[in-house]
Amino acid sequence: MYGLLGEHLSHSFSPQIHKALGNDQYTLFEVSPENLESFLMEKKFKGINVTIPYKKAVMSFLDEISPEAEKIGAVNTVVVRDGKLCGFNTDYFGFQYMVIQTGVSVSGKKVLVLGSGGASVTAVAVLQDLGANVVVISRSGVNNYDNLYLHKDATVIVNATPVGMYPNAGVSPVDLDLFPALECVLDIVYNPARTKLLLDAEKRRITNANGLSMLVAQAKEAAEWFTGTTISEDVIETIM
């Protein structure tokens, strides 16, 4: 059995995506924080994806972690191999695909990443590898929502928080009027497809994208870890 591990998963499109990838055994595992360890130790699955809020938390229970996931500090795919829990990060490929698909180059540009959780660290790793000057905005860090005026020269904003996600749609993490040089807005949220942040970007004719392409791309790579087979990248656009 395969599936998605998280705390609240009513918004998830993952079962439909993995079914399109040929996996009919994919389900949702809603697990409370106090039951996370027992769920993992029971190993009643062959492979799982991991989402909010467990991308970092699962790492302490794994037997093996890929170098990429170790470097990023987050795991979003776990596979059982010879009785061992092995962790990977396919979000890297997913987010990289999302950025490249916009056609906007981030090299040498100031990029604000909103949030400091598991999704944020992956986004930061990808953006830095693509040559961006990354600034992480968090609630309590040196760079926070109270001093956004220090970064009005940002040309790209990435929302790596759940703000605006169903069922709490209609809210945005930032006011885009603060950033006159903005060229691109990326939101990892994919439900709703057009968050308030992205609708605000559309009004300003700013290039934007939601997280669906990232979700499908990371699922493709996760499916490859699950099955040990290679899946054509062309399938991503087909599913979307």
Short mmCIF file of C-alpha atoms in Angstrom, two decimals:
data_model
loop_
_atom_site.label_atom_id
_atom_site.label_comp_id
_atom_site.label_asym_id
_atom_site.label_seq_id
_atom_site.Cartn_x
_atom_site.Cartn_y
_atom_site.Cartn_z
CA MET A 1 0.00 0.00 0.00
CA TYR A 2 1.10 3.56 -0.75
CA GLY A 3 -0.19 6.91 0.36
CA LEU A 4 0.25 10.42 1.70
CA LEU A 5 1.13 11.03 5.35
CA GLY A 6 -0.05 14.23 6.97
CA GLU A 7 -2.24 15.64 9.73
CA HIS A 8 -5.09 17.17 7.70
CA LEU A 9 -5.45 15.93 4.14
CA SER A 10 -8.96 16.74 2.92
CA HIS A 11 -7.48 19.16 0.37
CA SER A 12 -5.12 16.63 -1.22
CA PHE A 13 -5.07 15.76 -4.94
CA SER A 14 -2.34 13.14 -4.48
CA PRO A 15 -4.53 10.00 -4.84
CA GLN A 16 -5.82 11.21 -8.22
CA ILE A 17 -2.31 12.07 -9.40
CA HIS A 18 -0.81 8.73 -8.39
CA LYS A 19 -3.73 6.90 -9.96
CA ALA A 20 -2.91 8.74 -13.19
CA LEU A 21 0.67 7.54 -12.70
CA GLY A 22 -0.61 3.96 -12.56
CA ASN A 23 -0.86 3.43 -8.79
CA ASP A 24 -4.34 2.31 -7.66
CA GLN A 25 -3.12 1.50 -4.12
CA TYR A 26 -2.53 5.11 -3.07
CA THR A 27 -4.52 6.43 -0.12
CA LEU A 28 -4.46 9.12 2.57
CA PHE A 29 -2.96 8.56 6.03
CA GLU A 30 -4.16 11.25 8.43
CA VAL A 31 -2.03 10.80 11.54
CA SER A 32 -1.93 12.94 14.68
CA PRO A 33 1.52 14.05 15.97
CA GLU A 34 1.33 11.73 18.98
CA ASN A 35 0.78 8.73 16.69
CA LEU A 36 3.49 9.56 14.13
CA GLU A 37 6.17 7.26 15.57
CA SER A 38 3.88 4.24 15.90
CA PHE A 39 2.55 4.73 12.35
CA LEU A 40 6.07 4.73 10.93
CA MET A 41 7.35 1.86 13.07
CA GLU A 42 4.45 -0.40 12.09
CA LYS A 43 5.50 -0.07 8.42
CA LYS A 44 2.09 -0.97 7.05
CA PHE A 45 3.00 0.62 3.75
CA LYS A 46 5.46 0.09 0.91
CA GLY A 47 5.97 3.78 0.27
CA ILE A 48 4.54 7.11 1.38
CA ASN A 49 4.76 10.76 0.56
CA VAL A 50 5.03 13.14 3.51
CA THR A 51 3.43 16.56 3.79
CA ILE A 52 2.77 19.28 6.40
CA PRO A 53 3.67 19.12 9.24
CA TYR A 54 5.91 16.02 9.12
CA LYS A 55 8.63 16.64 6.50
CA LYS A 56 11.21 17.31 9.20
CA ALA A 57 9.66 15.25 11.99
CA VAL A 58 9.87 11.92 10.13
CA MET A 59 13.63 12.16 9.74
CA SER A 60 14.42 11.04 13.29
CA PHE A 61 12.60 7.74 12.67
CA LEU A 62 14.30 6.79 9.40
CA ASP A 63 17.08 4.22 8.96
CA GLU A 64 18.53 5.83 5.84
CA ILE A 65 18.27 9.34 4.37
CA SER A 66 19.44 10.33 0.90
CA PRO A 67 22.24 12.93 0.70
CA GLU A 68 19.86 15.39 -1.00
CA ALA A 69 17.25 15.10 1.75
CA GLU A 70 19.94 15.33 4.41
CA LYS A 71 21.30 18.50 2.85
CA ILE A 72 17.86 20.09 2.58
CA GLY A 73 16.78 18.93 6.02
CA ALA A 74 13.41 17.60 4.93
CA VAL A 75 11.99 14.29 3.67
CA ASN A 76 8.82 14.01 1.60
CA THR A 77 9.12 10.42 0.35
CA VAL A 78 9.68 7.29 2.45
CA VAL A 79 10.15 3.80 1.02
CA VAL A 80 10.42 0.50 2.91
CA ARG A 81 13.45 -1.46 1.69
CA ASP A 82 14.47 -4.73 3.32
CA GLY A 83 12.56 -3.70 6.42
CA LYS A 84 14.29 -0.31 6.61
CA LEU A 85 12.69 3.11 6.29
CA CYS A 86 14.53 5.08 3.58
CA GLY A 87 13.87 8.79 3.11
CA PHE A 88 14.17 10.95 -0.02
CA ASN A 89 13.26 14.47 -1.11
CA THR A 90 11.41 14.67 -4.42
CA ASP A 91 10.13 18.18 -3.67
CA TYR A 92 13.47 19.48 -4.97
CA PHE A 93 12.73 18.18 -8.46
CA GLY A 94 9.12 19.32 -8.16
CA PHE A 95 9.91 22.89 -7.18
CA GLN A 96 12.72 23.16 -9.72
CA TYR A 97 10.27 22.05 -12.42
CA MET A 98 7.77 24.67 -11.22
CA VAL A 99 10.32 27.49 -11.39
CA ILE A 100 11.65 26.53 -14.81
CA GLN A 101 8.13 26.20 -16.26
CA THR A 102 7.43 29.89 -15.55
CA GLY A 103 10.16 30.88 -17.98
CA VAL A 104 11.45 33.44 -15.47
CA SER A 105 15.16 33.30 -14.65
CA VAL A 106 15.94 33.78 -10.95
CA SER A 107 19.71 33.93 -11.41
CA GLY A 108 21.17 37.00 -9.74
CA LYS A 109 17.73 38.16 -8.56
CA LYS A 110 16.43 38.83 -5.05
CA VAL A 111 13.84 36.21 -4.13
CA LEU A 112 11.73 36.30 -0.99
CA VAL A 113 10.68 32.91 0.36
CA LEU A 114 7.79 33.22 2.77
CA GLY A 115 7.95 30.67 5.58
CA SER A 116 10.69 28.61 7.20
CA GLY A 117 9.21 25.09 7.28
CA GLY A 118 9.95 21.99 5.23
CA ALA A 119 8.67 23.45 1.96
CA SER A 120 10.72 26.58 2.51
CA VAL A 121 14.04 24.81 2.95
CA THR A 122 13.51 22.91 -0.28
CA ALA A 123 12.59 26.08 -2.17
CA VAL A 124 15.66 27.84 -0.80
CA ALA A 125 17.95 24.99 -1.88
CA VAL A 126 16.56 25.02 -5.43
CA LEU A 127 16.66 28.81 -5.75
CA GLN A 128 20.22 29.04 -4.47
CA ASP A 129 21.30 26.32 -6.90
CA LEU A 130 19.68 28.39 -9.67
CA GLY A 131 21.76 31.40 -8.64
CA ALA A 132 19.15 33.45 -6.76
CA ASN A 133 19.82 35.79 -3.85
CA VAL A 134 17.37 34.28 -1.35
CA VAL A 135 15.88 35.96 1.71
CA VAL A 136 13.66 33.88 4.01
CA ILE A 137 10.77 35.75 5.64
CA SER A 138 9.44 34.22 8.86
CA ARG A 139 7.24 35.38 11.72
CA SER A 140 10.07 35.79 14.22
CA GLY A 141 13.32 35.86 12.22
CA VAL A 142 15.56 38.82 11.46
CA ASN A 143 13.67 39.19 8.19
CA ASN A 144 9.98 39.14 9.10
CA TYR A 145 6.57 40.40 8.05
CA ASP A 146 7.03 43.64 9.99
CA ASN A 147 10.09 44.75 8.01
CA LEU A 148 9.15 43.73 4.49
CA TYR A 149 9.89 47.32 3.43
CA LEU A 150 13.57 46.37 3.60
CA HIS A 151 13.00 44.08 0.61
CA LYS A 152 10.93 46.23 -1.75
CA ASP A 153 13.55 45.48 -4.43
CA ALA A 154 12.58 41.79 -4.52
CA THR A 155 11.78 40.56 -8.02
CA VAL A 156 10.35 37.12 -7.12
CA ILE A 157 8.17 36.00 -4.20
CA VAL A 158 7.59 32.37 -3.24
CA ASN A 159 4.85 31.48 -0.78
CA ALA A 160 6.06 28.38 1.05
CA THR A 161 3.40 28.61 3.78
CA PRO A 162 -0.16 27.22 3.97
CA VAL A 163 -1.61 30.77 4.00
CA GLY A 164 -4.43 30.91 1.46
CA MET A 165 -4.93 27.15 1.36
CA TYR A 166 -8.43 25.62 1.39
CA PRO A 167 -10.52 25.91 3.53
CA ASN A 168 -8.93 29.20 4.63
CA ALA A 169 -8.86 30.75 1.18
CA GLY A 170 -9.23 34.45 0.49
CA VAL A 171 -6.21 35.61 2.48
CA SER A 172 -2.73 36.53 1.31
CA PRO A 173 0.55 36.39 3.25
CA VAL A 174 1.78 39.74 1.83
CA ASP A 175 0.63 42.90 0.07
CA LEU A 176 2.16 42.91 -3.41
CA ASP A 177 1.98 46.70 -3.58
CA LEU A 178 5.05 46.69 -1.33
CA PHE A 179 7.16 45.26 -4.19
CA PRO A 180 7.25 47.53 -7.27
CA ALA A 181 10.02 45.50 -8.96
CA LEU A 182 8.13 42.20 -8.78
CA GLU A 183 8.39 39.98 -11.87
CA CYS A 184 7.07 36.64 -10.66
CA VAL A 185 4.97 35.17 -7.83
CA LEU A 186 5.00 31.44 -7.03
CA ASP A 187 2.62 29.82 -4.55
CA ILE A 188 3.13 26.22 -3.50
CA VAL A 189 -0.56 26.09 -2.56
CA TYR A 190 -2.59 24.34 -5.28
CA ASN A 191 -6.05 24.24 -3.66
CA PRO A 192 -7.56 26.64 -4.51
CA ALA A 193 -5.87 26.86 -7.89
CA ARG A 194 -5.94 30.67 -7.74
CA THR A 195 -5.10 31.87 -4.25
CA LYS A 196 -5.60 35.51 -3.31
CA LEU A 197 -1.84 35.96 -3.68
CA LEU A 198 -1.96 34.74 -7.27
CA LEU A 199 -5.11 36.70 -8.07
CA ASP A 200 -3.36 39.82 -6.79
CA ALA A 201 -0.41 39.00 -9.06
CA GLU A 202 -2.73 38.54 -12.05
CA LYS A 203 -4.29 41.96 -11.46
CA ARG A 204 -0.80 43.44 -11.67
CA ARG A 205 0.04 41.36 -14.77
CA ILE A 206 2.84 39.60 -12.91
CA THR A 207 3.90 36.12 -14.05
CA ASN A 208 2.58 33.60 -11.53
CA ALA A 209 2.06 29.89 -10.90
CA ASN A 210 0.43 27.68 -8.30
CA GLY A 211 1.90 24.52 -6.80
CA LEU A 212 0.13 21.97 -8.99
CA SER A 213 3.07 21.52 -11.35
CA MET A 214 5.35 21.02 -8.34
CA LEU A 215 2.94 18.48 -6.85
CA VAL A 216 2.70 16.44 -10.05
CA ALA A 217 6.44 16.61 -10.76
CA GLN A 218 7.43 15.49 -7.27
CA ALA A 219 4.81 12.73 -7.45
CA LYS A 220 6.37 11.45 -10.67
CA GLU A 221 9.77 11.18 -9.01
CA ALA A 222 8.24 9.64 -5.87
CA ALA A 223 6.51 7.04 -8.05
CA GLU A 224 9.90 6.20 -9.52
CA TRP A 225 11.24 5.54 -6.00
CA PHE A 226 8.16 3.47 -5.20
CA THR A 227 8.46 1.26 -8.28
CA GLY A 228 12.12 1.41 -9.25
CA THR A 229 11.15 2.38 -12.80
CA THR A 230 11.73 5.54 -14.85
CA ILE A 231 8.71 7.64 -15.85
CA SER A 232 8.87 10.11 -18.74
CA GLU A 233 8.78 13.78 -17.75
CA ASP A 234 6.16 14.30 -20.47
CA VAL A 235 3.57 12.70 -18.17
CA ILE A 236 3.61 15.78 -15.91
CA GLU A 237 1.92 18.02 -18.46
CA THR A 238 -0.47 15.22 -19.40
CA ILE A 239 -1.73 14.89 -15.82
CA MET A 240 -1.97 18.63 -15.26
#
